[in-house]
Amino acid sequence: MSYVNKEFEFPAELLVHPQALIGVIGLDTLNNALHKATWDAMCNHRRSERSPVQFKFFPPTHEFPKPKAKKAAYELHIPKGILKRNWMHKHLTQIPAVIVIFYDLDWDDPDWEEKKSECVSRVRSIRSSLEGRNCKICLVLIQKTAPLPSGEDVLGTERANALYQAAELGYKALFILPHTEHLLGYTSNLEKAFYDLAVSYYQMEMRSVKSHRENMNKTTHQYLYVRHQFKLGFFSELKQDLNSAHAYYSEAYSNLLEVRLSDTNEFEVKTVAGYIDYKVCRVLFCQNKPRDAISHFKAHIEHYKQKRGHAHLLFQHFAWLSKQYSIFADLFDEMIHQGLPAAQTQHPGFYYHQAAKYAIQRKEFALQLCSGVTAYPEPDPLVGWDRLEYYGQRAWRPCKLSAEPLDPDMERLGIIALQFVERATDISSLIIGLLGSAISQFKTYRCFRMRRRLIVQMGEEYFNSREYGKALTLVMHMLYDYRQEQWYLIGDKLLKSGLASSYLTASVTDYIQLCVEGIGRFNKISEASRIMNNLIKVVQGQVPDKEPDIPYDEEAKAKHLWLTAKSSSPVFVDMSLFPPPIQLKAVIEKHEYDSIVIKIVIRSILPEEFQFDCLKLCVTCATQAREHVVARNEDLLFKNGEELKEFSTTLTPQPQDIGKTLQITSVLLNIGNLEGRCAVLKFTGLGTDPTTLTPELSFFKLHQDIEKEFCKIKPCLTCVVSRRSAEIDMVIDAEPPAIFNEWYPIRVRLKSRETSTATEAVFSFGISQGNDCEVEDIETREHLSLPLTFSFGDIEPGATFEKGFIMKISSMESRTVDIKVSYNVDGNACLIESNFKIDVIEGFTTSIKYLGLLRFEPLDNLYEREAFNAELVYNAQSMVPITIHSSYINISPWLKLIDDYYDSFKGLCMRKDEVAQNVVSLLPIPGIPKSEELGEIVLVWAREGENATTETKIKLPPIEINETPLTVVMKTGPSLGTYVTLLPVTYTLTNHSHSLITLSLVVEASPSFMFAGHKQMVLYLQPKSSKDLRYCLYPLYCGVLALPKLKLSQIGDNPSLPNLTALLDRTLHSTMYIMPKAKGQPEEENLPTPAIT
Amino acid sequence: MCLHSLVIRLKRFLIVILFKCQVSDFPHASVNDLRNINMAVCVSLIGKENAPKYITCLDYEKELDFHYKIHTSLDIIEEKLNSSVKTVNDTRELYLGLLYATEEHKIFGYVTNTKIKIVIIIDANHSSLRDNEIRAMFRNLHAAYADVVCNPFYIPGEPINSKKFNSIVEGMMLSKKI
């Protein structure tokens, strides 16, 4: 590092937080794993809760620095400087407060005596090497066995006593470190003990420093007052006593303030003042008193700001100031990292910034003062500057007191040497570094504008240090922000410096951009036309004239660069960012399916006449971008001054654009056509001026002619490309709602009204919701899959088409049907589109009930060999009439139809709330399995007028069918009785079981009949046999008469027999219709069948 | 066109008069405030969108520096506005106090309810500075600004160019050293 920077650097030992130094001897970390573990436990993984000590390894034969001889007479001693350069370093790294000797020794070691004496001799040699110092010595025995509880280990106690007596150590200076698994705990305990010893050592040192005080006087020992207080402060800090450290440091500082400043000691005092101030601030920060620290620092600066020192070394004063600020900022930042809160108005950034400001001043003065120095003086007055005994002294007169007169020649040479060195110093990078630190701080504390300002300053500094490329980058980044917030005074400044930087680096892209902006920005005609001319030169491939305010010697280099400068691609200038010299509005005037008319209006305010190269329109439509050239060369000649030009162009939309949004994305104005030197001005087409914050109020402004005309134009950048309207009629014949499960018909009819043939006609049919439908062609019943498309081919004018579908919907949710016909006519695509919603309704409900054969009473269960009726009830539900085309029955083989199935539904047309019934009589065959499906009745139906029928199967509901051991069948001779005519009746009783049935039979008399036969008897029915009981009835009246009632009751206990009364009720007629006797008619048997009720 | 714009202006004039009648919280300069307080080295008025509407300073050589100072003070104003919205309910306190101080200058801020910011830079050496004097300056400026806005020929959002406003500001500026 160069001399000057090093001189202002704060010593590293000043910047650290001091910790008590513990010297370690006797650990062989290389070869002994135990020792290494101990060392690691002490030195590594140091956490905040551990004692504030630092360990340092010393070899056993280390030579410690010898203490100086005591001064005989203090009154005669004259200090040669304030703070010694090596003092802090010595106490931080060379003189341990405590020296710890490690030694492997177990109490029961076989070679105890031998090792003991070796150990003692080691202690003695260390003690002798520390002769004259008050360092504490401790002995740590590393033992392999775990310690016994105190008092029990007699041998240990005895040998310990022997050891510390022999080594002349205090009882408390002997420690045992057993190597067990709790190593970390032991070492941290040891550390605490060491720390306590260290504190008492530093206490002792402080006492010895204080003891000098009585021998000192203010006239000769002024420096010592400072030095001693500083030492006390430092020792207090080493023993972590921050309160007293602060007190001592403050006293040292105020003692220093009393020192009379002269040319000789000014630099030394200022240097030391900086160090002590740093210590005071650091301690205050650590005590969590940031306000006090800041105010102390401010007072410090305030006091020394005026002490400028030697006029020829003024730059050193500013270097000093800059360093004070930057080191304070570093400290502040460090404390923030340790948890100190900072605010937006008080954070390290301000101090870095101030440091940078002073560094800039330093640079200015250095430039003034050092420019005349050309040669380094001989002999070198700075020789040995890094080995001076005291801080802040001049290398050519070390240890000189302020009272002594200066050697003018030496002084002059020294100054020249410093000036020479300063001249060679790169202060710019220092400034940039400080600005960089400030920038990151301001960013952290959300001061974005401050950050921008600092970046600009950084850019200026780069410019000054001739790094134009970097300066340009920074300026280009910041320009936008200032422009956006309309701080034009700053923006224009940046614009100028950007122009200069880009000129010097021959950056075509940036130069063109800045020129275009500059033409619009600079109101002075001369300035604007100079820039305009430069722009013209650039695009014509020439070298532009030089920018003002650039270093004279850089000009030739820049011109040379411009000879070959090219941009890699055309330079795009976004004209919406700054107040442009050219404004442009685009208007879509008319948009139809075959043409879109766009008007482009350009208002220019140019200081020079200029011809643009090409005007292009960029549009996007259907995600496809297109470019369209509107005008070229001669049409684009603009005169100087204000001018308004109008252009019009027509776009033809393409078939795929139809229905899509067409947007004018940008309008491009090309400048120049040389490769690498052409620019493209990019306009949005809105023509807005970014300088007006409230465009809605712009009409309150007074505008003159051209501006007024331009203002009145309303931009329009988007339109939807319309479609040619279709001339084919589409009629959809469908009658919603659809009935659940029916074949729902949809018919589409097309009739062309086009005057010419429609080509590529495509019909498509789709269902947008609930795609679970079957679709068939209405004519061919061919199955179709969705979505379906048919190609019609060409449709002649006047032609008609018809297309029909049937659709079966097997769930109740609504669907939407989309029908589209697309075709081309005369190159234009047309589309007919229709969609409609179909609701689904229930067509009908059905139910089947079982009824008794004779009396139609509802049955809970059925019996084998006993016939029953099944009744189907049909309830129409839909508004749409339904025709039942037919119905039929499928029955199980275990059932028998008593008569043929009579289809009473056939041809019925039912409307909502109408009911139809049909009854069929069935007989279960004995042995029918329990789970037998009884069969189903099938209805074949369709909506009225349609032929595509649907079959709906209605199952006979399951019912319990019981076995019957006994059946009773009644038979009458003729089916009908005749008044006073004999009527024979036979009751046949059959036993179907395998056991004997014994019954008692009673026939109750009826008033309507006389009868002959068994009136009361006991009946024995053999297994699998039957018995006939014959009766002759003689009707006494006409009409419906109650028959004599047959009653059966069981004799004995037969659990298999059913309820006999219920059985008879089910199977026997209770009445009979008796006809009157016809006069003159013979008694005939073949009369109509009896009407049984 | 001329007639048209005149009609619009007349309408606006009426609206502004109505507005002025309705606004009651708007600070009228009292007689006390009008005594000559001249300590500012720079006075600025910044619009809602942080664009400068009016900046004047004593030393035109340092104009750019003042612009930077005012611009950077907007950071602190914005921060104060963001935080005070959440904590302080009293939206009628428009005075923001000292924004920041450099070695040479002290910068004070004030924000109207319509987010017009007023920033005044005072010479740091001007020690006889009282808080209520600063407040009075701000109130006077606010009143003067309200008068500017009430002028039907002033377009809101445009930079201020008013003789009356200028003379009020000049009265506040530190008298030039001769």
mmCIF file of N, CA, C and O in Angstrom, chain A residues 301 305 325 344-345 350 354 357-358 446-453 456 460 482 485-490 493-494 692-694 697 699-702 708 712, chain B residues 1-2 5 8-9 12 46 49-52 55 63-72 74-80 99-100 102-104 155-158:
data_model
loop_
_atom_site.group_PDB
_atom_site.id
_atom_site.type_symbol
_atom_site.label_atom_id
_atom_site.label_comp_id
_atom_site.label_asym_id
_atom_site.label_seq_id
_atom_site.Cartn_x
_atom_site.Cartn_y
_atom_site.Cartn_z
ATOM 1 N N ILE A 301 -15.187 16.369 15.163
ATOM 2 C CA ILE A 301 -14.993 16.933 13.822
ATOM 3 C C ILE A 301 -15.038 18.450 13.893
ATOM 4 O O ILE A 301 -14.196 19.153 13.325
ATOM 5 N N LYS A 305 -11.984 20.493 12.578
ATOM 6 C CA LYS A 305 -12.209 20.873 11.192
ATOM 7 C C LYS A 305 -11.419 22.124 10.823
ATOM 8 O O LYS A 305 -10.951 22.275 9.698
ATOM 9 N N TYR A 325 -14.559 10.244 8.919
ATOM 10 C CA TYR A 325 -15.950 9.923 8.594
ATOM 11 C C TYR A 325 -16.089 8.470 8.174
ATOM 12 O O TYR A 325 -17.002 7.775 8.592
ATOM 13 N N GLN A 344 -33.786 6.161 9.097
ATOM 14 C CA GLN A 344 -33.586 6.690 7.751
ATOM 15 C C GLN A 344 -32.752 7.969 7.774
ATOM 16 O O GLN A 344 -32.019 8.249 6.850
ATOM 17 N N THR A 345 -32.873 8.721 8.863
ATOM 18 C CA THR A 345 -32.155 9.993 8.914
ATOM 19 C C THR A 345 -30.840 9.873 9.674
ATOM 20 O O THR A 345 -30.115 10.839 9.803
ATOM 21 N N PHE A 350 -24.789 8.448 5.602
ATOM 22 C CA PHE A 350 -24.474 9.878 5.659
ATOM 23 C C PHE A 350 -22.982 10.089 5.883
ATOM 24 O O PHE A 350 -22.380 11.013 5.340
ATOM 25 N N GLN A 354 -20.309 11.883 3.532
ATOM 26 C CA GLN A 354 -19.478 13.005 3.961
ATOM 27 C C GLN A 354 -18.001 12.674 3.725
ATOM 28 O O GLN A 354 -17.232 13.528 3.292
ATOM 29 N N LYS A 357 -17.316 13.261 0.260
ATOM 30 C CA LYS A 357 -17.246 14.692 -0.037
ATOM 31 C C LYS A 357 -15.873 15.240 0.330
ATOM 32 O O LYS A 357 -15.282 16.013 -0.427
ATOM 33 N N TYR A 358 -15.394 14.860 1.524
ATOM 34 C CA TYR A 358 -14.070 15.343 1.922
ATOM 35 C C TYR A 358 -12.990 14.771 1.014
ATOM 36 O O TYR A 358 -12.007 15.449 0.716
ATOM 37 N N ARG A 446 -33.877 2.848 2.471
ATOM 38 C CA ARG A 446 -34.946 3.311 1.581
ATOM 39 C C ARG A 446 -34.846 4.794 1.236
ATOM 40 O O ARG A 446 -35.828 5.522 1.279
ATOM 41 N N CYS A 447 -33.657 5.262 0.936
ATOM 42 C CA CYS A 447 -33.524 6.619 0.418
ATOM 43 C C CYS A 447 -33.123 6.473 -1.042
ATOM 44 O O CYS A 447 -31.942 6.535 -1.379
ATOM 45 N N PHE A 448 -34.131 6.233 -1.892
ATOM 46 C CA PHE A 448 -33.785 5.891 -3.270
ATOM 47 C C PHE A 448 -33.303 7.098 -4.053
ATOM 48 O O PHE A 448 -32.449 6.989 -4.912
ATOM 49 N N ARG A 449 -33.845 8.245 -3.695
ATOM 50 C CA ARG A 449 -33.406 9.434 -4.430
ATOM 51 C C ARG A 449 -31.984 9.809 -4.026
ATOM 52 O O ARG A 449 -31.187 10.220 -4.852
ATOM 53 N N MET A 450 -31.713 9.659 -2.742
ATOM 54 C CA MET A 450 -30.357 9.944 -2.274
ATOM 55 C C MET A 450 -29.389 8.991 -2.969
ATOM 56 O O MET A 450 -28.299 9.382 -3.379
ATOM 57 N N ARG A 451 -29.804 7.758 -3.094
ATOM 58 C CA ARG A 451 -28.969 6.758 -3.743
ATOM 59 C C ARG A 451 -28.690 7.183 -5.181
ATOM 60 O O ARG A 451 -27.560 7.136 -5.654
ATOM 61 N N ARG A 452 -29.742 7.645 -5.852
ATOM 62 C CA ARG A 452 -29.576 8.095 -7.229
ATOM 63 C C ARG A 452 -28.580 9.237 -7.303
ATOM 64 O O ARG A 452 -27.708 9.282 -8.165
ATOM 65 N N ARG A 453 -28.699 10.150 -6.358
ATOM 66 C CA ARG A 453 -27.810 11.299 -6.382
ATOM 67 C C ARG A 453 -26.367 10.837 -6.215
ATOM 68 O O ARG A 453 -25.455 11.332 -6.886
ATOM 69 N N VAL A 456 -25.081 9.376 -9.313
ATOM 70 C CA VAL A 456 -24.694 10.437 -10.246
ATOM 71 C C VAL A 456 -23.316 10.975 -9.871
ATOM 72 O O VAL A 456 -22.451 11.185 -10.728
ATOM 73 N N GLU A 460 -19.927 11.155 -11.977
ATOM 74 C CA GLU A 460 -19.074 12.331 -12.183
ATOM 75 C C GLU A 460 -17.628 11.996 -11.847
ATOM 76 O O GLU A 460 -16.694 12.418 -12.541
ATOM 77 N N TYR A 482 -34.735 10.645 -13.109
ATOM 78 C CA TYR A 482 -34.907 12.093 -12.931
ATOM 79 C C TYR A 482 -35.889 12.641 -13.949
ATOM 80 O O TYR A 482 -36.682 13.524 -13.650
ATOM 81 N N GLU A 485 -39.491 11.939 -12.877
ATOM 82 C CA GLU A 485 -40.030 12.835 -11.862
ATOM 83 C C GLU A 485 -39.896 14.293 -12.261
ATOM 84 O O GLU A 485 -40.168 15.178 -11.466
ATOM 85 N N GLN A 486 -39.444 14.504 -13.480
ATOM 86 C CA GLN A 486 -39.409 15.832 -14.072
ATOM 87 C C GLN A 486 -38.501 16.805 -13.362
ATOM 88 O O GLN A 486 -38.795 17.989 -13.280
ATOM 89 N N TRP A 487 -37.395 16.323 -12.847
ATOM 90 C CA TRP A 487 -36.396 17.243 -12.290
ATOM 91 C C TRP A 487 -35.431 17.557 -13.425
ATOM 92 O O TRP A 487 -34.338 17.017 -13.508
ATOM 93 N N TYR A 488 -35.879 18.481 -14.264
ATOM 94 C CA TYR A 488 -35.150 18.675 -15.517
ATOM 95 C C TYR A 488 -33.824 19.380 -15.329
ATOM 96 O O TYR A 488 -32.916 19.207 -16.124
ATOM 97 N N LEU A 489 -33.711 20.185 -14.293
ATOM 98 C CA LEU A 489 -32.431 20.863 -14.090
ATOM 99 C C LEU A 489 -31.343 19.803 -13.900
ATOM 100 O O LEU A 489 -30.262 19.871 -14.480
ATOM 101 N N ILE A 490 -31.706 18.783 -13.090
ATOM 102 C CA ILE A 490 -30.759 17.695 -12.860
ATOM 103 C C ILE A 490 -30.651 16.837 -14.125
ATOM 104 O O ILE A 490 -29.561 16.467 -14.555
ATOM 105 N N LYS A 493 -28.519 18.290 -16.781
ATOM 106 C CA LYS A 493 -27.104 18.175 -16.412
ATOM 107 C C LYS A 493 -26.587 16.775 -16.777
ATOM 108 O O LYS A 493 -25.515 16.610 -17.360
ATOM 109 N N LEU A 494 -27.422 15.782 -16.437
ATOM 110 C CA LEU A 494 -27.045 14.403 -16.734
ATOM 111 C C LEU A 494 -26.968 14.187 -18.240
ATOM 112 O O LEU A 494 -26.095 13.481 -18.739
ATOM 113 N N THR A 692 -46.504 16.379 -19.442
ATOM 114 C CA THR A 692 -47.774 16.786 -18.840
ATOM 115 C C THR A 692 -48.247 15.680 -17.919
ATOM 116 O O THR A 692 -48.489 14.554 -18.339
ATOM 117 N N LEU A 693 -48.347 16.028 -16.650
ATOM 118 C CA LEU A 693 -48.763 15.021 -15.673
ATOM 119 C C LEU A 693 -50.254 14.785 -15.742
ATOM 120 O O LEU A 693 -50.736 13.717 -15.435
ATOM 121 N N THR A 694 -50.975 15.825 -16.130
ATOM 122 C CA THR A 694 -52.430 15.697 -16.149
ATOM 123 C C THR A 694 -52.908 15.969 -17.568
ATOM 124 O O THR A 694 -53.269 17.097 -17.910
ATOM 125 N N LEU A 697 -56.085 17.876 -18.377
ATOM 126 C CA LEU A 697 -56.188 19.338 -18.263
ATOM 127 C C LEU A 697 -55.501 20.052 -19.411
ATOM 128 O O LEU A 697 -55.450 21.278 -19.439
ATOM 129 N N PHE A 699 -56.310 20.645 -22.255
ATOM 130 C CA PHE A 699 -57.143 21.505 -23.101
ATOM 131 C C PHE A 699 -57.345 22.885 -22.502
ATOM 132 O O PHE A 699 -57.852 23.775 -23.139
ATOM 133 N N PHE A 700 -56.927 23.035 -21.241
ATOM 134 C CA PHE A 700 -57.018 24.373 -20.663
ATOM 135 C C PHE A 700 -55.861 25.251 -21.107
ATOM 136 O O PHE A 700 -55.850 26.431 -20.876
ATOM 137 N N LYS A 701 -54.875 24.596 -21.685
ATOM 138 C CA LYS A 701 -53.716 25.360 -22.141
ATOM 139 C C LYS A 701 -54.064 26.078 -23.434
ATOM 140 O O LYS A 701 -54.877 25.608 -24.210
ATOM 141 N N LEU A 702 -53.370 27.165 -23.606
ATOM 142 C CA LEU A 702 -53.552 27.883 -24.861
ATOM 143 C C LEU A 702 -52.573 27.308 -25.879
ATOM 144 O O LEU A 702 -51.357 27.363 -25.683
ATOM 145 N N LYS A 708 -52.355 23.137 -31.765
ATOM 146 C CA LYS A 708 -53.786 22.978 -31.540
ATOM 147 C C LYS A 708 -54.338 21.883 -32.442
ATOM 148 O O LYS A 708 -55.074 21.013 -31.990
ATOM 149 N N LYS A 712 -55.970 18.215 -31.249
ATOM 150 C CA LYS A 712 -57.366 17.837 -31.514
ATOM 151 C C LYS A 712 -57.494 16.403 -32.022
ATOM 152 O O LYS A 712 -58.553 15.813 -31.948
ATOM 153 N N MET B 1 -62.860 28.397 -31.023
ATOM 154 C CA MET B 1 -61.954 27.755 -30.045
ATOM 155 C C MET B 1 -61.664 28.699 -28.896
ATOM 156 O O MET B 1 -61.723 28.342 -27.739
ATOM 157 N N CYS B 2 -61.396 29.958 -29.241
ATOM 158 C CA CYS B 2 -61.063 30.941 -28.223
ATOM 159 C C CYS B 2 -62.231 31.120 -27.255
ATOM 160 O O CYS B 2 -62.059 31.085 -26.041
ATOM 161 N N SER B 5 -62.688 28.076 -25.026
ATOM 162 C CA SER B 5 -61.782 27.962 -23.877
ATOM 163 C C SER B 5 -62.120 29.010 -22.824
ATOM 164 O O SER B 5 -61.974 28.770 -21.634
ATOM 165 N N ILE B 8 -64.883 27.636 -20.768
ATOM 166 C CA ILE B 8 -64.378 26.617 -19.846
ATOM 167 C C ILE B 8 -63.695 27.279 -18.658
ATOM 168 O O ILE B 8 -63.914 26.929 -17.511
ATOM 169 N N ARG B 9 -62.929 28.284 -18.937
ATOM 170 C CA ARG B 9 -62.225 28.967 -17.856
ATOM 171 C C ARG B 9 -63.179 29.632 -16.892
ATOM 172 O O ARG B 9 -62.988 29.584 -15.691
ATOM 173 N N ARG B 12 -64.526 27.037 -14.696
ATOM 174 C CA ARG B 12 -63.547 26.633 -13.688
ATOM 175 C C ARG B 12 -63.432 27.685 -12.608
ATOM 176 O O ARG B 12 -63.289 27.390 -11.440
ATOM 177 N N ILE B 46 -43.348 21.137 -4.372
ATOM 178 C CA ILE B 46 -43.249 19.937 -5.210
ATOM 179 C C ILE B 46 -44.636 19.327 -5.335
ATOM 180 O O ILE B 46 -45.366 19.235 -4.354
ATOM 181 N N GLU B 49 -46.988 14.290 -7.724
ATOM 182 C CA GLU B 49 -46.203 13.196 -8.310
ATOM 183 C C GLU B 49 -44.704 13.443 -8.163
ATOM 184 O O GLU B 49 -43.910 12.906 -8.933
ATOM 185 N N ASN B 50 -44.352 14.293 -7.231
ATOM 186 C CA ASN B 50 -42.951 14.579 -6.918
ATOM 187 C C ASN B 50 -42.217 15.343 -8.021
ATOM 188 O O ASN B 50 -40.996 15.322 -8.072
ATOM 189 N N ALA B 51 -42.957 15.983 -8.875
ATOM 190 C CA ALA B 51 -42.303 16.836 -9.865
ATOM 191 C C ALA B 51 -42.244 18.246 -9.295
ATOM 192 O O ALA B 51 -43.187 18.693 -8.647
ATOM 193 N N PRO B 52 -41.143 18.941 -9.508
ATOM 194 C CA PRO B 52 -41.029 20.280 -8.927
ATOM 195 C C PRO B 52 -42.000 21.247 -9.604
ATOM 196 O O PRO B 52 -42.164 21.230 -10.812
ATOM 197 N N ILE B 55 -39.168 26.196 -7.601
ATOM 198 C CA ILE B 55 -37.957 26.159 -6.784
ATOM 199 C C ILE B 55 -37.237 27.479 -6.983
ATOM 200 O O ILE B 55 -37.008 27.914 -8.117
ATOM 201 N N GLU B 63 -27.626 26.295 -7.544
ATOM 202 C CA GLU B 63 -29.007 25.872 -7.794
ATOM 203 C C GLU B 63 -29.114 24.367 -7.931
ATOM 204 O O GLU B 63 -29.988 23.725 -7.349
ATOM 205 N N LEU B 64 -28.194 23.789 -8.680
ATOM 206 C CA LEU B 64 -28.230 22.348 -8.916
ATOM 207 C C LEU B 64 -28.121 21.582 -7.600
ATOM 208 O O LEU B 64 -28.849 20.618 -7.368
ATOM 209 N N ASP B 65 -27.229 22.066 -6.753
ATOM 210 C CA ASP B 65 -27.048 21.419 -5.465
ATOM 211 C C ASP B 65 -28.336 21.466 -4.648
ATOM 212 O O ASP B 65 -28.734 20.494 -4.003
ATOM 213 N N PHE B 66 -29.009 22.644 -4.688
ATOM 214 C CA PHE B 66 -30.278 22.758 -3.971
ATOM 215 C C PHE B 66 -31.312 21.810 -4.548
ATOM 216 O O PHE B 66 -32.073 21.190 -3.809
ATOM 217 N N HIS B 67 -31.316 21.687 -5.846
ATOM 218 C CA HIS B 67 -32.267 20.760 -6.468
ATOM 219 C C HIS B 67 -32.029 19.353 -5.938
ATOM 220 O O HIS B 67 -32.963 18.645 -5.588
ATOM 221 N N TYR B 68 -30.764 18.979 -5.905
ATOM 222 C CA TYR B 68 -30.448 17.641 -5.383
ATOM 223 C C TYR B 68 -30.922 17.499 -3.945
ATOM 224 O O TYR B 68 -31.497 16.480 -3.562
ATOM 225 N N LYS B 69 -30.684 18.539 -3.162
ATOM 226 C CA LYS B 69 -31.037 18.463 -1.735
ATOM 227 C C LYS B 69 -32.545 18.283 -1.569
ATOM 228 O O LYS B 69 -33.006 17.453 -0.780
ATOM 229 N N ILE B 70 -33.292 19.059 -2.328
ATOM 230 C CA ILE B 70 -34.743 18.978 -2.200
ATOM 231 C C ILE B 70 -35.225 17.617 -2.693
ATOM 232 O O ILE B 70 -36.067 16.970 -2.078
ATOM 233 N N HIS B 71 -34.644 17.199 -3.784
ATOM 234 C CA HIS B 71 -35.059 15.929 -4.361
ATOM 235 C C HIS B 71 -34.802 14.791 -3.386
ATOM 236 O O HIS B 71 -35.656 13.920 -3.174
ATOM 237 N N THR B 72 -33.634 14.787 -2.759
ATOM 238 C CA THR B 72 -33.339 13.694 -1.840
ATOM 239 C C THR B 72 -34.190 13.783 -0.579
ATOM 240 O O THR B 72 -34.496 12.765 0.027
ATOM 241 N N LEU B 74 -37.164 14.267 -0.490
ATOM 242 C CA LEU B 74 -38.453 13.620 -0.780
ATOM 243 C C LEU B 74 -38.480 12.190 -0.241
ATOM 244 O O LEU B 74 -39.534 11.682 0.139
ATOM 245 N N ASP B 75 -37.316 11.546 -0.209
ATOM 246 C CA ASP B 75 -37.229 10.206 0.375
ATOM 247 C C ASP B 75 -37.799 10.212 1.782
ATOM 248 O O ASP B 75 -38.595 9.354 2.156
ATOM 249 N N ILE B 76 -37.352 11.196 2.541
ATOM 250 C CA ILE B 76 -37.734 11.232 3.951
ATOM 251 C C ILE B 76 -39.202 11.626 4.075
ATOM 252 O O ILE B 76 -39.933 11.092 4.893
ATOM 253 N N ILE B 77 -39.634 12.549 3.211
ATOM 254 C CA ILE B 77 -41.039 12.948 3.250
ATOM 255 C C ILE B 77 -41.916 11.735 2.965
ATOM 256 O O ILE B 77 -42.871 11.456 3.688
ATOM 257 N N GLU B 78 -41.560 11.010 1.950
ATOM 258 C CA GLU B 78 -42.378 9.836 1.590
ATOM 259 C C GLU B 78 -42.420 8.839 2.734
ATOM 260 O O GLU B 78 -43.461 8.290 3.060
ATOM 261 N N GLU B 79 -41.253 8.635 3.336
ATOM 262 C CA GLU B 79 -41.187 7.695 4.446
ATOM 263 C C GLU B 79 -42.070 8.177 5.598
ATOM 264 O O GLU B 79 -42.818 7.403 6.185
ATOM 265 N N LYS B 80 -42.003 9.469 5.870
ATOM 266 C CA LYS B 80 -42.812 10.010 6.962
ATOM 267 C C LYS B 80 -44.289 9.884 6.643
ATOM 268 O O LYS B 80 -45.093 9.563 7.518
ATOM 269 N N LEU B 99 -36.369 17.610 8.321
ATOM 270 C CA LEU B 99 -36.217 16.368 7.569
ATOM 271 C C LEU B 99 -34.812 15.820 7.771
ATOM 272 O O LEU B 99 -34.633 14.698 8.190
ATOM 273 N N TYR B 100 -33.820 16.646 7.485
ATOM 274 C CA TYR B 100 -32.464 16.268 7.828
ATOM 275 C C TYR B 100 -31.579 17.495 7.810
ATOM 276 O O TYR B 100 -31.979 18.551 7.330
ATOM 277 N N THR B 102 -27.571 18.934 7.198
ATOM 278 C CA THR B 102 -26.204 18.688 6.774
ATOM 279 C C THR B 102 -25.329 19.673 7.532
ATOM 280 O O THR B 102 -25.819 20.410 8.403
ATOM 281 N N GLU B 103 -24.069 19.715 7.200
ATOM 282 C CA GLU B 103 -23.201 20.644 7.916
ATOM 283 C C GLU B 103 -23.562 22.089 7.604
ATOM 284 O O GLU B 103 -23.379 22.957 8.431
ATOM 285 N N GLU B 104 -24.090 22.316 6.388
ATOM 286 C CA GLU B 104 -24.375 23.706 6.019
ATOM 287 C C GLU B 104 -25.847 24.074 6.165
ATOM 288 O O GLU B 104 -26.168 25.221 6.411
ATOM 289 N N ILE B 155 -53.162 26.269 -14.501
ATOM 290 C CA ILE B 155 -53.533 24.886 -14.787
ATOM 291 C C ILE B 155 -52.909 23.980 -13.726
ATOM 292 O O ILE B 155 -51.685 23.985 -13.566
ATOM 293 N N PRO B 156 -53.715 23.277 -12.995
ATOM 294 C CA PRO B 156 -53.165 22.436 -11.922
ATOM 295 C C PRO B 156 -52.102 21.499 -12.474
ATOM 296 O O PRO B 156 -52.256 20.920 -13.544
ATOM 297 N N GLY B 157 -51.040 21.337 -11.733
ATOM 298 C CA GLY B 157 -49.966 20.451 -12.149
ATOM 299 C C GLY B 157 -48.871 21.154 -12.906
ATOM 300 O O GLY B 157 -47.783 20.639 -13.061
ATOM 301 N N GLU B 158 -49.135 22.358 -13.379
ATOM 302 C CA GLU B 158 -48.109 23.097 -14.113
ATOM 303 C C GLU B 158 -47.189 23.825 -13.128
ATOM 304 O O GLU B 158 -47.581 24.093 -11.985
#
